[in-house]
Coordinates of C-alpha atoms and ligand atoms in Angstrom, one line a residue:
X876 CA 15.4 11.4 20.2
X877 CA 12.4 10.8 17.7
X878 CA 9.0 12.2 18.1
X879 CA 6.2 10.6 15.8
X880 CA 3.4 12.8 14.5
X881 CA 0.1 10.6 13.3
X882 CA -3.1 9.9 12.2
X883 CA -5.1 8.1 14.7
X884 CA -8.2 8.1 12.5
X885 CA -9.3 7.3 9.0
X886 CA -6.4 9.5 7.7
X887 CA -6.8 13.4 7.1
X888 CA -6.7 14.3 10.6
X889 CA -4.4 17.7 9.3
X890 CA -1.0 16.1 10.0
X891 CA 0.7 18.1 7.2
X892 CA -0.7 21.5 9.1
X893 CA 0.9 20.6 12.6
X894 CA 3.6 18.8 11.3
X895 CA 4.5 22.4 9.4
X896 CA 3.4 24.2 12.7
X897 CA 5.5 22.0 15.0
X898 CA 8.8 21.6 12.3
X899 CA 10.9 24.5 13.7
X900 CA 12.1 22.4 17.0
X901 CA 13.0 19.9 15.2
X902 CA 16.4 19.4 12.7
X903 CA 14.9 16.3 10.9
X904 CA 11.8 15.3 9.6
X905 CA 11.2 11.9 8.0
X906 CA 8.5 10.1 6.0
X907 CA 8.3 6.2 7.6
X908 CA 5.2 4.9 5.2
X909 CA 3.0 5.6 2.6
X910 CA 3.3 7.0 -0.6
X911 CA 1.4 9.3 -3.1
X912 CA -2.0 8.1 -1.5
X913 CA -0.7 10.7 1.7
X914 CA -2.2 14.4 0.6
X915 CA -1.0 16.8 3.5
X916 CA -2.0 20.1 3.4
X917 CA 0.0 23.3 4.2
X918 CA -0.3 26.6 3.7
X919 CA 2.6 28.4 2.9
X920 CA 2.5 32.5 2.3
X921 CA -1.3 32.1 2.2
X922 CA -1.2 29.7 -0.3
X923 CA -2.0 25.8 -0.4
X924 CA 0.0 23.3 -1.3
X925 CA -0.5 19.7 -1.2
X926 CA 2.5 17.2 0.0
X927 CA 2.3 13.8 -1.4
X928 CA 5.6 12.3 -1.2
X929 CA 8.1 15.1 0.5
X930 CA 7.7 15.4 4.0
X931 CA 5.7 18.3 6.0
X932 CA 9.3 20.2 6.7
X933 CA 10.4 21.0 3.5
X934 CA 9.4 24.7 3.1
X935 CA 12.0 25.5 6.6
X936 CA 15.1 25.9 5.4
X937 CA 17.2 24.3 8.2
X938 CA 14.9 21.3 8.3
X939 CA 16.4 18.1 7.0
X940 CA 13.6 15.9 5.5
X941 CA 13.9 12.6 4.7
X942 CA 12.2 9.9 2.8
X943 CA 12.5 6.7 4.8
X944 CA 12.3 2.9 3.7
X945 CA 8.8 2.1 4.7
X946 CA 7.7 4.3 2.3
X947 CA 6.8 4.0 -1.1
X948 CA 8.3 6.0 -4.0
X949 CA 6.6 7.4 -7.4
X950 CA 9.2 8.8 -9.3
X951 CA 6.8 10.6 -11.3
X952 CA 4.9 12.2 -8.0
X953 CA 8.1 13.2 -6.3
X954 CA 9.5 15.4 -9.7
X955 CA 5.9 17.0 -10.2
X956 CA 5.9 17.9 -6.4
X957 CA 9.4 19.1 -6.9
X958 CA 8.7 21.7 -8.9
X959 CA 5.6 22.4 -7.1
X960 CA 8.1 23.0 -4.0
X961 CA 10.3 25.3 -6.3
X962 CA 7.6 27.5 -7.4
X963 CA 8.2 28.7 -3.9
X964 CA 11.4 29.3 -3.8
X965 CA 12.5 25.9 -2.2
X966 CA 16.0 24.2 -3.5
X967 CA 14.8 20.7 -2.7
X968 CA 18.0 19.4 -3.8
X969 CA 19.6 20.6 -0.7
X970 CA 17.7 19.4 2.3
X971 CA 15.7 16.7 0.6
X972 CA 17.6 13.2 1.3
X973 CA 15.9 9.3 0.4
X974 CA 17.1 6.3 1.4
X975 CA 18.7 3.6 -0.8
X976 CA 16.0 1.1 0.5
X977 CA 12.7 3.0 -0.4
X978 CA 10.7 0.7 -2.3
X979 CA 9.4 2.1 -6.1
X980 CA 6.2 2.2 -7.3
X981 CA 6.2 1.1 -11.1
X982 CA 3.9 2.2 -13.9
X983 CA 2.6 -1.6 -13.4
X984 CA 2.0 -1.4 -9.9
X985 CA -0.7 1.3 -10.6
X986 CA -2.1 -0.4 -13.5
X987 CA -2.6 -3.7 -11.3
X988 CA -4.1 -1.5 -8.2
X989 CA -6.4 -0.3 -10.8
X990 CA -7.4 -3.9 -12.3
X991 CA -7.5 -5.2 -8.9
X992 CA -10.2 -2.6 -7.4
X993 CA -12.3 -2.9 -10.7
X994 CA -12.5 -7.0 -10.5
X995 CA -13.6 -6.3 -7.2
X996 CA -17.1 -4.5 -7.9
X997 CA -19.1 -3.6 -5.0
X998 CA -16.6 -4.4 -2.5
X999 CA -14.0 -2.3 -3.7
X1000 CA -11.6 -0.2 -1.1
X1001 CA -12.0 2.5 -2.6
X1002 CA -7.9 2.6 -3.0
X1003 CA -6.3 5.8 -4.0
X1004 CA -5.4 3.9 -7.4
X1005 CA -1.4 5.0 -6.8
X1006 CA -0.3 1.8 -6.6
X1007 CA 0.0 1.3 -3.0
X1008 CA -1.3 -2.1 -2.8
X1009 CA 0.8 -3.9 -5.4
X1010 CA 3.7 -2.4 -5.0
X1011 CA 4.0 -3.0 -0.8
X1012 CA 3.3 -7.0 -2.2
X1013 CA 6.7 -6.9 -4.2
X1014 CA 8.1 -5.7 -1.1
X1015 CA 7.0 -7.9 0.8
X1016 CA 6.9 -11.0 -2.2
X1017 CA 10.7 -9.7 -2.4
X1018 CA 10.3 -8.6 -6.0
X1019 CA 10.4 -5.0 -5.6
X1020 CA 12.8 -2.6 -7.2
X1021 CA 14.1 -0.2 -4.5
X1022 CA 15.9 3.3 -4.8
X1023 CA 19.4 2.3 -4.5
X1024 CA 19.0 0.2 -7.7
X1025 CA 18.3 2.8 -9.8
X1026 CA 22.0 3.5 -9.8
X1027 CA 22.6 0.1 -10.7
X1028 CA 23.5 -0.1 -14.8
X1029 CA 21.4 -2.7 -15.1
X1030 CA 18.2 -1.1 -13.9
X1031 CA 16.0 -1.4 -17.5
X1032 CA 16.7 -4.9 -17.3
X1033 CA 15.3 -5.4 -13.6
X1034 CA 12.8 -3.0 -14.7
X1035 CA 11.5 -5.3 -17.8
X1036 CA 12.0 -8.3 -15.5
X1037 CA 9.2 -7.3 -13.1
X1038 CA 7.2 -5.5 -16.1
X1039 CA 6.8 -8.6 -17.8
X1040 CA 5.8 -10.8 -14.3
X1041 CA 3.2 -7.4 -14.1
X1042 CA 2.2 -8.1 -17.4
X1043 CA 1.1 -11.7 -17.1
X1044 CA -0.8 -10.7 -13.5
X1045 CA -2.5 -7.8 -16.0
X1046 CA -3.3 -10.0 -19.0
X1047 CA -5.4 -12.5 -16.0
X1048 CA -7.1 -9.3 -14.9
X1049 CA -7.9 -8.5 -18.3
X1050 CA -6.9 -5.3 -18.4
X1051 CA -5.8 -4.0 -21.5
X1052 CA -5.0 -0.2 -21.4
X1053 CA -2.1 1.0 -22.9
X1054 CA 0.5 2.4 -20.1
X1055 CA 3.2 3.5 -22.2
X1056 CA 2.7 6.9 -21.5
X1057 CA 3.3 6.2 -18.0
X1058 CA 6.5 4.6 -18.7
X1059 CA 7.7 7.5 -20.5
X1060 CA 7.0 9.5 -17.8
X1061 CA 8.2 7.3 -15.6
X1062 CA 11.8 7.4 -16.6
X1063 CA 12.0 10.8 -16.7
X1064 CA 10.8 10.7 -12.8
X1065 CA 14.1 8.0 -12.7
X1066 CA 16.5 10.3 -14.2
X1067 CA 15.5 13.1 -11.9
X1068 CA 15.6 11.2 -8.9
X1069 CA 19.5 10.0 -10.0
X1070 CA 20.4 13.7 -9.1
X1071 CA 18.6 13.1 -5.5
X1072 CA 20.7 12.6 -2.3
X1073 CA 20.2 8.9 -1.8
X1074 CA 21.2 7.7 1.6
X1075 CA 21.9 5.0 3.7
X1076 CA 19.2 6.2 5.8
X1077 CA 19.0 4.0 8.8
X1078 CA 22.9 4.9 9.2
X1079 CA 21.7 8.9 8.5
X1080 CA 19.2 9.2 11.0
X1081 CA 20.9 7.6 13.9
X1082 CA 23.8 9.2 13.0
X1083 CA 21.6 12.8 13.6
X1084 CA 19.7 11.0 17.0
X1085 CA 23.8 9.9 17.9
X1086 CA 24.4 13.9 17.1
X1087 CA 21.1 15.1 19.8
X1088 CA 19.8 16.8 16.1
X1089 CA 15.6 16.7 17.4
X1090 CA 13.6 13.8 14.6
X1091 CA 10.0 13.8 14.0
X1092 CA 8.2 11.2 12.3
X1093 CA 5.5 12.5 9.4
X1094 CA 2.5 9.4 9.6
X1095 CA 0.4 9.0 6.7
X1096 CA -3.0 7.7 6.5
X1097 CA -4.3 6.7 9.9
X1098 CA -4.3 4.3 12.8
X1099 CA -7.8 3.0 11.4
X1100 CA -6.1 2.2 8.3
X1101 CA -3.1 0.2 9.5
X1102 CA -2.9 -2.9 7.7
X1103 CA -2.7 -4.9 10.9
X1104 CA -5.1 -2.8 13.1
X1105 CA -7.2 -1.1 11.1
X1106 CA -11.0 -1.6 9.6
X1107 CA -9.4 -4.8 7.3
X1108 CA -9.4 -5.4 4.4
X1109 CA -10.5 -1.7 4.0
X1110 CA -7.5 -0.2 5.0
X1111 CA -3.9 0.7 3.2
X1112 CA -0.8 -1.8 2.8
X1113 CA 1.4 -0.1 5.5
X1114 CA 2.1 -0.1 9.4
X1115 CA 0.8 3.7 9.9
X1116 CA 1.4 3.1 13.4
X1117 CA 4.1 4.2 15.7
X1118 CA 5.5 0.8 15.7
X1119 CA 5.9 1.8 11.9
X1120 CA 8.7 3.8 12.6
X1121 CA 11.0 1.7 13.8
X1122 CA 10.4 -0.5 10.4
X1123 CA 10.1 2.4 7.9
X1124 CA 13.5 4.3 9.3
X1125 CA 15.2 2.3 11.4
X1126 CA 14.9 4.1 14.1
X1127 CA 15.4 1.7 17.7
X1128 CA 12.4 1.9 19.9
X1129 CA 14.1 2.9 22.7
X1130 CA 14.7 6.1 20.7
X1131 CA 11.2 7.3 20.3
X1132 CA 9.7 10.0 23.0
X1133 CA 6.7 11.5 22.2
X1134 CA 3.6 10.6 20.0
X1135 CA 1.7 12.8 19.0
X1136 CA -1.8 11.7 17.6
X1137 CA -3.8 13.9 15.5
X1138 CA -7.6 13.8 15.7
X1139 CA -10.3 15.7 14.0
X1140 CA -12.9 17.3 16.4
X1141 CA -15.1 14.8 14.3
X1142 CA -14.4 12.3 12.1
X1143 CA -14.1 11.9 8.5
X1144 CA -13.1 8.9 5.9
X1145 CA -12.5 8.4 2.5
X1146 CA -13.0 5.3 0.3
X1147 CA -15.0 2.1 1.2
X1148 CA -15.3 0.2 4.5
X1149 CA -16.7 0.8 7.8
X1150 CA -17.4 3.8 9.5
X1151 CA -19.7 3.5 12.8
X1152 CA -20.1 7.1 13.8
X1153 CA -21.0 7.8 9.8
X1154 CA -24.0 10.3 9.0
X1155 CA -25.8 10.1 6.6
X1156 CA -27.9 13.2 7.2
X1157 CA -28.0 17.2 7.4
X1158 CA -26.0 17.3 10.1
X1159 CA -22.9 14.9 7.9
X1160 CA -23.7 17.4 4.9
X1161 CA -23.5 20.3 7.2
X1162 CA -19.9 19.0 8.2
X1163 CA -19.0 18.3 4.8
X1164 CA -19.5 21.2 3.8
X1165 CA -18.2 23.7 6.3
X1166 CA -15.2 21.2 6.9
X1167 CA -14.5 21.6 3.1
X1168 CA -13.8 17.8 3.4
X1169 CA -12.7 16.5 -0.1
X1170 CA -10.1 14.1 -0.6
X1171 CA -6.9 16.0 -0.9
X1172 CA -5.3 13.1 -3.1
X1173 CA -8.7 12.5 -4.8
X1174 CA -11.0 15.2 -4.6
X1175 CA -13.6 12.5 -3.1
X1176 CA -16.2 13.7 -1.0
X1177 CA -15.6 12.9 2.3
X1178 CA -17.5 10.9 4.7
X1179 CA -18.9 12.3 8.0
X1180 CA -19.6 11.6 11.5
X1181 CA -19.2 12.4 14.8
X1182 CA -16.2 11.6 16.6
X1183 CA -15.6 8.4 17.8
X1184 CA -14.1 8.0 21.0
X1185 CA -13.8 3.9 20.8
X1186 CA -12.1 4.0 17.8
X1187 CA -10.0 6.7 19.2
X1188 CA -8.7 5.1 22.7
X1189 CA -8.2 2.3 21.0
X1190 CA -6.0 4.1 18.3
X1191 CA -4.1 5.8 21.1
X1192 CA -3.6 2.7 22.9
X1193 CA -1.9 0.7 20.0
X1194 CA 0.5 4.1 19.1
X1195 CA 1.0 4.8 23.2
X1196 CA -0.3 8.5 22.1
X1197 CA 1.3 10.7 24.7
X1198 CA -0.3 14.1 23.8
X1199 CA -3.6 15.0 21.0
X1200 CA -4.0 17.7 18.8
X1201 CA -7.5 18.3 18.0
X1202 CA -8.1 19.6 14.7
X1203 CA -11.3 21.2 12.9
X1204 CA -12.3 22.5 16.2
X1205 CA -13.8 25.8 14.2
X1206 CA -16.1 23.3 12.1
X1207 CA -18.1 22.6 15.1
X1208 CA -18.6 26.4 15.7
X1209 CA -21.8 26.7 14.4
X1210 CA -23.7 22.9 16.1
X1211 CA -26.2 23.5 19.1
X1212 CA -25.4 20.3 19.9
X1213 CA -22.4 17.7 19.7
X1214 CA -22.5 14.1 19.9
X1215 CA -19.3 11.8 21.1
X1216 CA -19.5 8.3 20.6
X1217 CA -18.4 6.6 23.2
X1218 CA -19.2 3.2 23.0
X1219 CA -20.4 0.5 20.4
X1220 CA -23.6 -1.8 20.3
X1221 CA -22.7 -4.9 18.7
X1222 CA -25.2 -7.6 18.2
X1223 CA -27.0 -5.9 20.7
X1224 CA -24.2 -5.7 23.2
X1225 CA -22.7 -2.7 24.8
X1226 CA -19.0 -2.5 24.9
X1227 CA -15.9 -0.1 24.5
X1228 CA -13.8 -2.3 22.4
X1229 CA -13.4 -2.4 18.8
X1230 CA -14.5 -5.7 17.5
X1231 CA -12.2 -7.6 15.2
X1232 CA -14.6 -7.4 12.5
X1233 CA -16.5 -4.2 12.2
X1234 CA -17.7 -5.3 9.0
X1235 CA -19.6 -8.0 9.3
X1236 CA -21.9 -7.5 12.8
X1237 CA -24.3 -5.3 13.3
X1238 CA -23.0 -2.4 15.1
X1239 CA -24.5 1.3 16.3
X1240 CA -22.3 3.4 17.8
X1241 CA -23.7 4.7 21.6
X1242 CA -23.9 8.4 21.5
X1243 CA -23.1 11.2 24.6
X1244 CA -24.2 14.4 23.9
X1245 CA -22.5 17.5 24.6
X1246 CA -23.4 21.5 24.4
X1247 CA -22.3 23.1 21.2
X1248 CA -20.4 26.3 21.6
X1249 CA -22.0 28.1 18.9
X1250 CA -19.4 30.9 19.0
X1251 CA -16.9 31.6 16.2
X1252 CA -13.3 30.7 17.3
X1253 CA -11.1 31.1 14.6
X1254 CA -9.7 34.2 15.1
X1255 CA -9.1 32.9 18.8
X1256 CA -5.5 32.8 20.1
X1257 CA -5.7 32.5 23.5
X1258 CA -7.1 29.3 26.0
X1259 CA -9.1 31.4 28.3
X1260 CA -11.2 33.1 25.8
X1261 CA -12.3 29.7 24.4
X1262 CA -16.0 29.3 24.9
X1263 CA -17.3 27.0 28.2
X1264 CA -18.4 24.2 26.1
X1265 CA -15.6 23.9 23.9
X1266 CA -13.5 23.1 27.1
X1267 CA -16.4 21.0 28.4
X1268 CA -15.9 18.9 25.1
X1269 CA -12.0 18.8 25.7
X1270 CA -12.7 17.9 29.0
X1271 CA -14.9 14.8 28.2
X1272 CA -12.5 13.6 25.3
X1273 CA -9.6 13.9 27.6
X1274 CA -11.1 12.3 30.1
X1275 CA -12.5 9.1 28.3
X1276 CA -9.2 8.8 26.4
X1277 CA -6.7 9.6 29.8
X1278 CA -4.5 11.2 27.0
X1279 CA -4.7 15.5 27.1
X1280 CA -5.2 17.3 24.2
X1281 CA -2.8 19.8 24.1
X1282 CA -3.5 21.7 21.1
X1283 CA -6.5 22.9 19.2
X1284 CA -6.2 23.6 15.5
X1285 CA -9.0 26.9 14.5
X1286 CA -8.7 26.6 11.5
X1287 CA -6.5 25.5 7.9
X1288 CA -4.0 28.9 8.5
X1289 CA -0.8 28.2 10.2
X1290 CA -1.0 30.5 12.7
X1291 CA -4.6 29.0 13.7
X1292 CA -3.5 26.9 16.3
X1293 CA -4.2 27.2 20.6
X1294 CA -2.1 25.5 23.5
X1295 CA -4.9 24.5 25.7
X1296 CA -2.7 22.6 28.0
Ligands
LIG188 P1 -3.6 15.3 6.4 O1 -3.7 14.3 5.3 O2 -3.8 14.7 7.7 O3 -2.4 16.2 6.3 O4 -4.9 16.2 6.2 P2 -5.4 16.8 4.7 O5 -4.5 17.9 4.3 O6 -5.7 15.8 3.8 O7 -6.8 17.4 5.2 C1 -7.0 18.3 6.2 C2 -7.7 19.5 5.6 O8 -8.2 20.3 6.7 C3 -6.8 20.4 4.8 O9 -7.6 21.0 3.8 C4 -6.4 21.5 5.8 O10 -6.0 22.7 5.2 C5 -7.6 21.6 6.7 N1 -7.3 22.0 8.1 C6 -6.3 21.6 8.9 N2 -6.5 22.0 10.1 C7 -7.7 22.7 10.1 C8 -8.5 23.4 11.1 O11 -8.1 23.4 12.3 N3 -9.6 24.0 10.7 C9 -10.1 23.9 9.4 N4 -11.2 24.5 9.1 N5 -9.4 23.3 8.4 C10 -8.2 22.7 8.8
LIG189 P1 -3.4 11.1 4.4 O1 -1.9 10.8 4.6 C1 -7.3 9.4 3.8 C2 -7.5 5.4 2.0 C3 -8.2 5.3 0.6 C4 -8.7 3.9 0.7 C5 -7.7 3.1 1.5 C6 -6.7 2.3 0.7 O2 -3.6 12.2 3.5 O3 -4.2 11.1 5.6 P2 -4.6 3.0 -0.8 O4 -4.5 4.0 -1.9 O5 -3.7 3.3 0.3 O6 -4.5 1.6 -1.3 O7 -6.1 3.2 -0.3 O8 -7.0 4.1 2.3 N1 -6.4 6.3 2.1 C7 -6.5 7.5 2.7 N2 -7.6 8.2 3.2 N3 -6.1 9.9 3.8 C8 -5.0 9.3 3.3 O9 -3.8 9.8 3.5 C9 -5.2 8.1 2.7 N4 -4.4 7.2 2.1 C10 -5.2 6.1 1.7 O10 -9.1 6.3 0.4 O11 -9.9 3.9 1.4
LIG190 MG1 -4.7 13.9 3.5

């Protein structure tokens, strides 16, 4: 059986945290989308470390991880990250496996996401400039150069092929930088892969569901960011839904048991587009701050707001969210009072849908307040010492959502996590 761990907001939620907490049931975890624009964060011996391309699982040692199909490779991300993964005593080259049909991200595809968010001024996304964009359009413009063919002899001259069809797209764009230290470093991130464990992965990972081995699914980004659902055209180029999975692994639906959606206690986002719970006040700063929210990827600041409990149901209807983990919880510690949004005003309408276009109509969110707890819980371990409000809160986001959260993260440590449920 498969369980999928994701996002169901603007992406950050803490997935790399839980999926790290959670890992030890499981045999298998795989990456289904995504690329380096993913920055999960984990703390490992007391110290951080930032995934971008390796799934949440590598740093247990009986964990098979596995880069999937759906997602997008940088060559040069995955050897840095490598090392990174070494420094702590992690041989990658045993339980680290990719499949023959991930899609690579080229030197050019980052040079045209760059280009492409310039030319667009004002109304940029705000794109992690990795070269997510451009290089899910040769997938899906069937141009793209996938893993498998990197053990193909003539892989510099599919390489130059697509270069020079880049080139002409970048000489439009008038962009002129010179790349060709990116090259460079690109085919040393080639050559290192070649040592990698590439794998028919859709015949790898039903083999291990065919063998009762437990799978869970890593999302990146968030349901808000889906290509198809999302805040379009501010969102990413992949499915980061559940129905992702069954695309980025090859994994049949039948197959998948539990999903389990991550949410913030509030709500943060990165990059451009809308964001109706947004402040733009103290009380966002205040959140900022104590939340520590900067882009892991990026080092953006992040935006802030309340959470948003339309955005949310309808994120955990489009997954079929089983059970929530609320993260963050200990950044509301110190607020007299909450705020949950729980429906949207749009053109001067109420209504608990989100509208297909939250871009162009005039939309305030509807607030609910609720009691802060004003108590510190981060050194909490147990469900019945957690303040009244705090299960008040729970309560009310339970309730509205008819999905239970089950557990509350206290904080970034890996032990700071409570079963409520
Ligand atoms: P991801 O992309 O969903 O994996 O999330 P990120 O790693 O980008 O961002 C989440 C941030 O919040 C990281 O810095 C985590 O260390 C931190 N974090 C995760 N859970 C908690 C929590 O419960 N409390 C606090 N204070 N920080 C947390
Ligand atoms: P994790 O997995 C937060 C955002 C970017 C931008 C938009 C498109 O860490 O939650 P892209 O580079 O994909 O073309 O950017 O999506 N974005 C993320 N925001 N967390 C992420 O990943 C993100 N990955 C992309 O900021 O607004
Ligand atoms: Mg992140």
């Amino acid at each position: 059986m498969v369980d999928v761990l994701l996002g169901l907001q603007w992406g950050d939620e803490g997935k790399g945290k839980i999926v790290d907490y959670f890992a030890s049931g499981y045999d298998l975890i795989a990456r289904f989308q995504g690329g380096p624009n993913a920055g999960h964060t984990l703390y490992i011996n007391d110290k951080k470390v930032v995934l971008h391309q390796i799934p949440s699982g590598i740093f247990h040692d009986h964990i098979v991880n596995l880069i999937g199909n759906g997602v997008v490779l940088d060559a040069v991300t995955l050897k840095k990250e490598c090392e990174t993964v070494a420094s702590f005593g992690v041989d990658y080259t045993k339980n680290l496996y990719i499949s023959e049909r991930t899609n690579l991200i080229l030197p050019t595809h980052r040079a045209l996401d760059k280009a492409s968010e310039s030319l667009k001024g004002n109304d940029k996304i705000g794109s992690t400039l990795k070269g997510i964009g451009p290089a899910y359009m040769d997938k899906t413009g069937r141009n793209a150069l996938r893993v498998g063919d990197i053990l193909d002899k003539n892989f510099t001259t599919q390489y130059i092929r697509l270069r020079l069809k880049h080139q002409k797209l970048l000489d439009s764009m008038h962009f002129n930088e010179d790349i060709s230290a990116w090259e460079e470093e690109f085919f040393e991130g080639i050559e290192f892969m070649r040592k990698f464990k590439i794998v028919n992965g859709e015949y790898f990972i039903n083999e291990k569901i065919r063998q009762n081995k437990k799978v869970l699914a890593e999302g990146a980004q968030g349901s808000m960011l889906d290509v198809d659902f999302g805040t379009f055209p501010f969102v990413t180029s992949s499915n980061t839904i559940s129905a992702g999975v069954c695309t980025g692994l090859g994994v049949p639906p039948q197959k998948i048991k539990e999903v389990i959606g991550v949410t913030k206690a509030y709500c943060t986002r990165v990059g451009g587009g809308p964001f109706p719970t947004e402040l733009h006040d103290d009380t966002g700063e205040k959140l900022r701050k104590i939340g520590n929210e900067f882009g892991a990827t990026t080092g953006r600041p992040r935006r802030c707001g309340w959470i948003d409990l339309v955005a949310l149901n309808f994120a955990c209807m489009v997954n079929g969210v089983t059970q929530l983990v609320m993260t963050k919880a200990d950044v509301l510690d110190s607020f007299e009072e909450l705020k949950v949004c729980s429906a949207y005003k749009v053109n001067g309408r109420e209504q608990k849908e989100v509208p297909y276009q939250i871009t162009k109509v005039a939309l305030d969110p509807v607030y609910e307040s609720c009691k802060g707890w004003n108590t510190d819980i981060s050194a909490m371990k147990d469900a019945k010492n957690l303040p009244g409000a705090m299960k008040d809160y729970i309560a009310h986001i339970n309730q509205y959502l008819g999905v239970g959260i089950k557990y509350v993260s206290n904080g970034p440590g890996r032990e700071q996590i409570i079963r409520v449920a």
